[in-house]
PDB file of C-alpha atoms in Angstrom:
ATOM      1  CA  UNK C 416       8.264   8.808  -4.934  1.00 44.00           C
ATOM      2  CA  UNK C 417       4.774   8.347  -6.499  1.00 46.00           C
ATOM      3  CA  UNK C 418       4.307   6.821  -9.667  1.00 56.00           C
ATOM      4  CA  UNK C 419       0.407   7.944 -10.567  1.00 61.00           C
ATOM      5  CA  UNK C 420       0.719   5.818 -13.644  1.00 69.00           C
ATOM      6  CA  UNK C 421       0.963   1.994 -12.185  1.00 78.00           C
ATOM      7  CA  UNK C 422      -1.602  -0.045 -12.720  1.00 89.00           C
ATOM      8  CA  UNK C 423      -2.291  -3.936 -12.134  1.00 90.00           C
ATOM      9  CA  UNK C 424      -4.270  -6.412 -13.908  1.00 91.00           C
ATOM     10  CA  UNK C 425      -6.268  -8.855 -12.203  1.00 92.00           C
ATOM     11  CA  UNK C 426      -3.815 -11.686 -12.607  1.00 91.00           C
ATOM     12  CA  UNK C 427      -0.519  -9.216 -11.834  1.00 88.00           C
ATOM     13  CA  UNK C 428      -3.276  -7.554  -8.755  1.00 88.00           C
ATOM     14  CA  UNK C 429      -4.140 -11.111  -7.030  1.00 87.00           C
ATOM     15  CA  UNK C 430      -0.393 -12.127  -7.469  1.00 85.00           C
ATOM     16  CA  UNK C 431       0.045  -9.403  -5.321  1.00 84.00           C
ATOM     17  CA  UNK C 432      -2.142 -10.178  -2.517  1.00 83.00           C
ATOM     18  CA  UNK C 433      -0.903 -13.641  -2.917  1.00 81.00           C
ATOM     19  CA  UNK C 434       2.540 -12.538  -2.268  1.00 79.00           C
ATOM     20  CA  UNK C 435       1.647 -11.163   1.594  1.00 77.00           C
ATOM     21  CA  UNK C 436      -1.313 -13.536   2.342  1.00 68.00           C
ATOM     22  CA  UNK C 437      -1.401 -16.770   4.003  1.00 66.00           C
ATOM     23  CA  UNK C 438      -2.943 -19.543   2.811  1.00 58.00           C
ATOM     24  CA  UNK C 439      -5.520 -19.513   5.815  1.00 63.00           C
ATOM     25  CA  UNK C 440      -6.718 -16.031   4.589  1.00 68.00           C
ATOM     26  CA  UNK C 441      -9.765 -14.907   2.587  1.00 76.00           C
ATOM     27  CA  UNK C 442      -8.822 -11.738   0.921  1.00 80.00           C
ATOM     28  CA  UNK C 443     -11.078  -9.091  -0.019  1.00 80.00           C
ATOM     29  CA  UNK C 444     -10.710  -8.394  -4.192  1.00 86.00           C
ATOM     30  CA  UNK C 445     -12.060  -4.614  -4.286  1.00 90.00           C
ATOM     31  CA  UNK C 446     -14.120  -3.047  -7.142  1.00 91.00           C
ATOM     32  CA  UNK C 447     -10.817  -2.128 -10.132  1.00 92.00           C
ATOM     33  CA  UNK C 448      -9.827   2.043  -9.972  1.00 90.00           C
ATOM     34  CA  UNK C 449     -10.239   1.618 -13.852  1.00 92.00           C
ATOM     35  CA  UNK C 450     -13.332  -0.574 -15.027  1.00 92.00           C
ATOM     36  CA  UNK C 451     -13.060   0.186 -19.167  1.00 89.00           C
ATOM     37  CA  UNK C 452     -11.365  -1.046 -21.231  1.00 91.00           C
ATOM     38  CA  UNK C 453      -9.823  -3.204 -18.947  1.00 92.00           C
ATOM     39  CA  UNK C 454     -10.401  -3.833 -15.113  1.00 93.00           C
ATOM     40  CA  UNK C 455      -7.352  -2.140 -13.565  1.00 94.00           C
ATOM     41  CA  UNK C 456      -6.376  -1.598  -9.476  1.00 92.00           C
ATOM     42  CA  UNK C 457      -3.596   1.007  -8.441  1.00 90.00           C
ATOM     43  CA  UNK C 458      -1.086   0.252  -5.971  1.00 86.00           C
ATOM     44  CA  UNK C 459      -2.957   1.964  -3.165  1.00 87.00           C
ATOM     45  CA  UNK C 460      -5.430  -1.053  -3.491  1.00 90.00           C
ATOM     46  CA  UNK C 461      -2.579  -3.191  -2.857  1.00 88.00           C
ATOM     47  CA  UNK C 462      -2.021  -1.315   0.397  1.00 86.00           C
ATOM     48  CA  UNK C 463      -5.140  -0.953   1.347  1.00 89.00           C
ATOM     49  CA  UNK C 464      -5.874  -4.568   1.270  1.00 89.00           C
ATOM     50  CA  UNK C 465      -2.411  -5.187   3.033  1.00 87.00           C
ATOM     51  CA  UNK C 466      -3.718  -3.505   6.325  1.00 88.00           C
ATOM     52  CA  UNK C 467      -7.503  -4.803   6.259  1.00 89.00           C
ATOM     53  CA  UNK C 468      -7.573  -8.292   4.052  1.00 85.00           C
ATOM     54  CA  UNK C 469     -10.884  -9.025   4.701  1.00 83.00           C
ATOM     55  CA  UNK C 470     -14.265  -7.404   5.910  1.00 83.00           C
ATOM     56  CA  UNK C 471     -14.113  -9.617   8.892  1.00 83.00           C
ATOM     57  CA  UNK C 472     -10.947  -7.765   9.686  1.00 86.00           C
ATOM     58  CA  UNK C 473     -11.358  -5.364  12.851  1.00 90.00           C
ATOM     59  CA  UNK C 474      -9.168  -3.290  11.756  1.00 91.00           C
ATOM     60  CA  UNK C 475     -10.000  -0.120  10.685  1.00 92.00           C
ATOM     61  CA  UNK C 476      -7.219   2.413  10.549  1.00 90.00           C
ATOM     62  CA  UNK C 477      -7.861   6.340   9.995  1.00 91.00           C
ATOM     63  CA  UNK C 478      -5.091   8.763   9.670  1.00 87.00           C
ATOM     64  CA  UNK C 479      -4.006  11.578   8.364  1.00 84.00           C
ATOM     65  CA  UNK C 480      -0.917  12.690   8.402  1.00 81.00           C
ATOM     66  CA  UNK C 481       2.466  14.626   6.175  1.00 80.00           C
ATOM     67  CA  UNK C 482       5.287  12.638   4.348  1.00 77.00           C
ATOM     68  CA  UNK C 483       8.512  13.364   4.081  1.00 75.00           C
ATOM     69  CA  UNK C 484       7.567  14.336   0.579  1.00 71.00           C
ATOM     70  CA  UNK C 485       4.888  17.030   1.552  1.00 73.00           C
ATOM     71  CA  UNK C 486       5.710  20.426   0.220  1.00 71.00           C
ATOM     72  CA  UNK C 487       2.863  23.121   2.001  1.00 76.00           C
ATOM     73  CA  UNK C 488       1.447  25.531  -0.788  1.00 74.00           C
ATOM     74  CA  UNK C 489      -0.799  28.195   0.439  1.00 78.00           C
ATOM     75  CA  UNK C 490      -4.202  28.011  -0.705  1.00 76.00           C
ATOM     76  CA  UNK C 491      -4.034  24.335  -1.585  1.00 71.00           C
ATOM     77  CA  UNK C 492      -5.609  21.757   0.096  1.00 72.00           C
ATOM     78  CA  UNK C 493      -3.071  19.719   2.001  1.00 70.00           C
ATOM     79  CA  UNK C 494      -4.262  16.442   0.039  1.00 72.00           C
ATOM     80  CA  UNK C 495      -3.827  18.197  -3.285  1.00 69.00           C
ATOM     81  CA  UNK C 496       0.128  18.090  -2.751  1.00 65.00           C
ATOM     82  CA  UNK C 497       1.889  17.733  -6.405  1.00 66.00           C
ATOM     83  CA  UNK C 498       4.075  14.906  -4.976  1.00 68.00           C
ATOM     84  CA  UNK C 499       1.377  13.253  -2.854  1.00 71.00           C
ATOM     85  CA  UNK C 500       2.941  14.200   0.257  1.00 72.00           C
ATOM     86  CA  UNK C 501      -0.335  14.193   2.283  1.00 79.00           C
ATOM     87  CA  UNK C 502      -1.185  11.037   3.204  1.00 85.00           C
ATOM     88  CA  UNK C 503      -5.099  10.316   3.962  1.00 85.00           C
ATOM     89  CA  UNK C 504      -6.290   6.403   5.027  1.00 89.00           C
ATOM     90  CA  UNK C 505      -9.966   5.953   5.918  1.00 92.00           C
ATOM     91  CA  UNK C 506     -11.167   2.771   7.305  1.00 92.00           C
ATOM     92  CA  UNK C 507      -7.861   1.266   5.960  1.00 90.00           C
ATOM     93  CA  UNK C 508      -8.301   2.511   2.788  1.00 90.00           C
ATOM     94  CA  UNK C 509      -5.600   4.534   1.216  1.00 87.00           C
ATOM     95  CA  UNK C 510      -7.199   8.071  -0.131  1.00 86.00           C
ATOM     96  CA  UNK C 511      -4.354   9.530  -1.189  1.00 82.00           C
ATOM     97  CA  UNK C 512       0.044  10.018  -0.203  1.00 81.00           C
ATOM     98  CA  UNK C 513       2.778   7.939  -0.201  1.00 79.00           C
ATOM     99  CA  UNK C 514       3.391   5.479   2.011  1.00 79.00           C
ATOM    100  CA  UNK C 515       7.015   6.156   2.857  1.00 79.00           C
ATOM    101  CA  UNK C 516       9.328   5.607   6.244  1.00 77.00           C
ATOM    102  CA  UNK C 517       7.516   8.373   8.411  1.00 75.00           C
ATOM    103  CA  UNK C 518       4.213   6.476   7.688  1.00 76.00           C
ATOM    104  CA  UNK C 519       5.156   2.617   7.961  1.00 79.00           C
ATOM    105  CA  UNK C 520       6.749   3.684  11.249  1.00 72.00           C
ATOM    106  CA  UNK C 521       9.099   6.506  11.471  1.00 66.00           C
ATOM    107  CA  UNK C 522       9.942   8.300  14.551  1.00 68.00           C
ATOM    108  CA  UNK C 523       6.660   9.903  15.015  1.00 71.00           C
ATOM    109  CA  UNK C 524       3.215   8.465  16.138  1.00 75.00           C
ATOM    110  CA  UNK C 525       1.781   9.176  13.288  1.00 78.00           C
ATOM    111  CA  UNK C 526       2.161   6.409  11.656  1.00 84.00           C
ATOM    112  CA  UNK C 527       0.185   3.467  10.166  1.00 87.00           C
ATOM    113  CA  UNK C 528       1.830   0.255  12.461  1.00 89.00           C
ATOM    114  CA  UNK C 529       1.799   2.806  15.871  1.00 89.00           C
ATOM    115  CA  UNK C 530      -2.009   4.014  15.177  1.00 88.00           C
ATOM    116  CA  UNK C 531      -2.708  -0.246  14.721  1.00 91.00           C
ATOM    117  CA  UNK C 532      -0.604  -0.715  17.873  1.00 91.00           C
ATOM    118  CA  UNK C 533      -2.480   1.627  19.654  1.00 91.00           C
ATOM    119  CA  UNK C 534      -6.022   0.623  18.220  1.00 92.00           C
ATOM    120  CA  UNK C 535      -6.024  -2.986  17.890  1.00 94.00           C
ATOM    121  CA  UNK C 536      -3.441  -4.407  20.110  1.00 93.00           C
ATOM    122  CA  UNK C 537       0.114  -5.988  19.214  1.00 94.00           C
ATOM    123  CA  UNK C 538      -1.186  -9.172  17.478  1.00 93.00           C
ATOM    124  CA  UNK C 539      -2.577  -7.142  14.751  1.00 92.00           C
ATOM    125  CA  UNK C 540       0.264  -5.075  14.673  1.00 91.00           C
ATOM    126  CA  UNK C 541       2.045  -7.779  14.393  1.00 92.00           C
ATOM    127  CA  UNK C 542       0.386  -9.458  11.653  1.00 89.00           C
ATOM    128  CA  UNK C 543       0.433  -6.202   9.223  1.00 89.00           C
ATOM    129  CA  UNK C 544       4.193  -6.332   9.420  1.00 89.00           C
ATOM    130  CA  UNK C 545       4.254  -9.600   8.698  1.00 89.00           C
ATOM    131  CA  UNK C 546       2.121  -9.094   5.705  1.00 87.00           C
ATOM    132  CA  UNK C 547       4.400  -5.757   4.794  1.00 87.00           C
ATOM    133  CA  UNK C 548       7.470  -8.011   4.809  1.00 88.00           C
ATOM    134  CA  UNK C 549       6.219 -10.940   2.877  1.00 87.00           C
ATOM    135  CA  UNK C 550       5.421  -7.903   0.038  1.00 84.00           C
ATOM    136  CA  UNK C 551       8.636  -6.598   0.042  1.00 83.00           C
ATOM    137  CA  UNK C 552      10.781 -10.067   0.222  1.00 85.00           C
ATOM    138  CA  UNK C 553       8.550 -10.975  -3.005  1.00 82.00           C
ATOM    139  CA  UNK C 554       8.725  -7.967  -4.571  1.00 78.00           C
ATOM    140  CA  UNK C 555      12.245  -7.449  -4.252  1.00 82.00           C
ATOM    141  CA  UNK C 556      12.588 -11.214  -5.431  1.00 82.00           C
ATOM    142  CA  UNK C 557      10.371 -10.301  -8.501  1.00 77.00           C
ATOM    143  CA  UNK C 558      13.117  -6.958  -9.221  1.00 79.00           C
ATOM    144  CA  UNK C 559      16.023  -9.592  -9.131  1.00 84.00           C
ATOM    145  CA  UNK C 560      14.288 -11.844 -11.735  1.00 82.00           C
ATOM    146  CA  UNK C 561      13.740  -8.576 -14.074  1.00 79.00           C
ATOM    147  CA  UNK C 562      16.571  -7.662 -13.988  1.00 83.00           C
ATOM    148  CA  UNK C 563      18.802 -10.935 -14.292  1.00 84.00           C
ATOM    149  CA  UNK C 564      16.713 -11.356 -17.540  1.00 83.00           C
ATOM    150  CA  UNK C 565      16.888  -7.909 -18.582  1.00 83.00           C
ATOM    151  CA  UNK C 566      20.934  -8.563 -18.167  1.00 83.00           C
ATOM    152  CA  UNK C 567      20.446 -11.660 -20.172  1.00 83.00           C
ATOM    153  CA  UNK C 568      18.845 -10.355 -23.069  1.00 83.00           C
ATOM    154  CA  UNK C 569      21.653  -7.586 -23.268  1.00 81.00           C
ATOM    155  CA  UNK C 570      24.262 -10.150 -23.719  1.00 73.00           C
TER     156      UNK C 570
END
């Protein structure tokens, strides 16, 4: 599911890189989605910087592909899909769709880790999961804090 309304900060946005980077790594900050009244960056940043951290980075990933969200309505664009079903990444940059199970690496080849495979060789494959699993240990530490407080304050 898409959320269209999630924005970060710079503090909460660079806590996120922090989360999948090493400490070796110069990360790329990109221009915020949102520069008034406050500099704001979507989650698709996030990504995008996941899978290229830094313009040294050969990686350039482009891919187009469905979801398993993507609902076909005739005479609409593909990437116009209500429930951003299409997914569109240029130069490792996240245009639009989710980035669900058929796109991290479902049983298709079109999918984000197969197209670096393919591309760039195992080592970089390699080091995108690594990245992808160091954001979702932290983030699903981050859920367990949130909601062991939110527990708290109930009692």
């Amino acid at each position: 599911q898409s959320t269209w309304d999630t924005f970060f900060d710079r503090q909460n946005f660079l806590q996120q890189l922090a989360s999948f980077g090493d400490v070796h790594d110069r990360v790329r900050l990109p221009p915020p989605a949102i520069l008034a009244p406050v500099a704001l960056w979507t989650g698709k940043q996030v990504l995008s910087v996941l899978f290229r951290p830094s313009e040294s980075s050969i990686v350039k990933v482009n891919l187009e592909a469905k979801t398993r969200s993507f609902v076909r309505r005739p005479g609409v664009m593909n990437d116009l899909c209500p429930s951003d079903g299409w997914f569109v990444m240029r130069n490792s940059e996240i245009m639009c769709g989710v980035l669900d199970k058929s796109m991290i690496g479902g049983e298709n080849k079109e999918n984000v880790f197969y197209c670096i495979l393919r591309d760039f060789g195992a080592q970089e494959a390699a080091a995108a999961m690594g990245r992808v699993a160091r954001l979702c240990a932290q983030s699903t530490e981050r859920e367990k804090r949130i909601q062991k407080q939110r527990q708290s304050q109930q009692q």
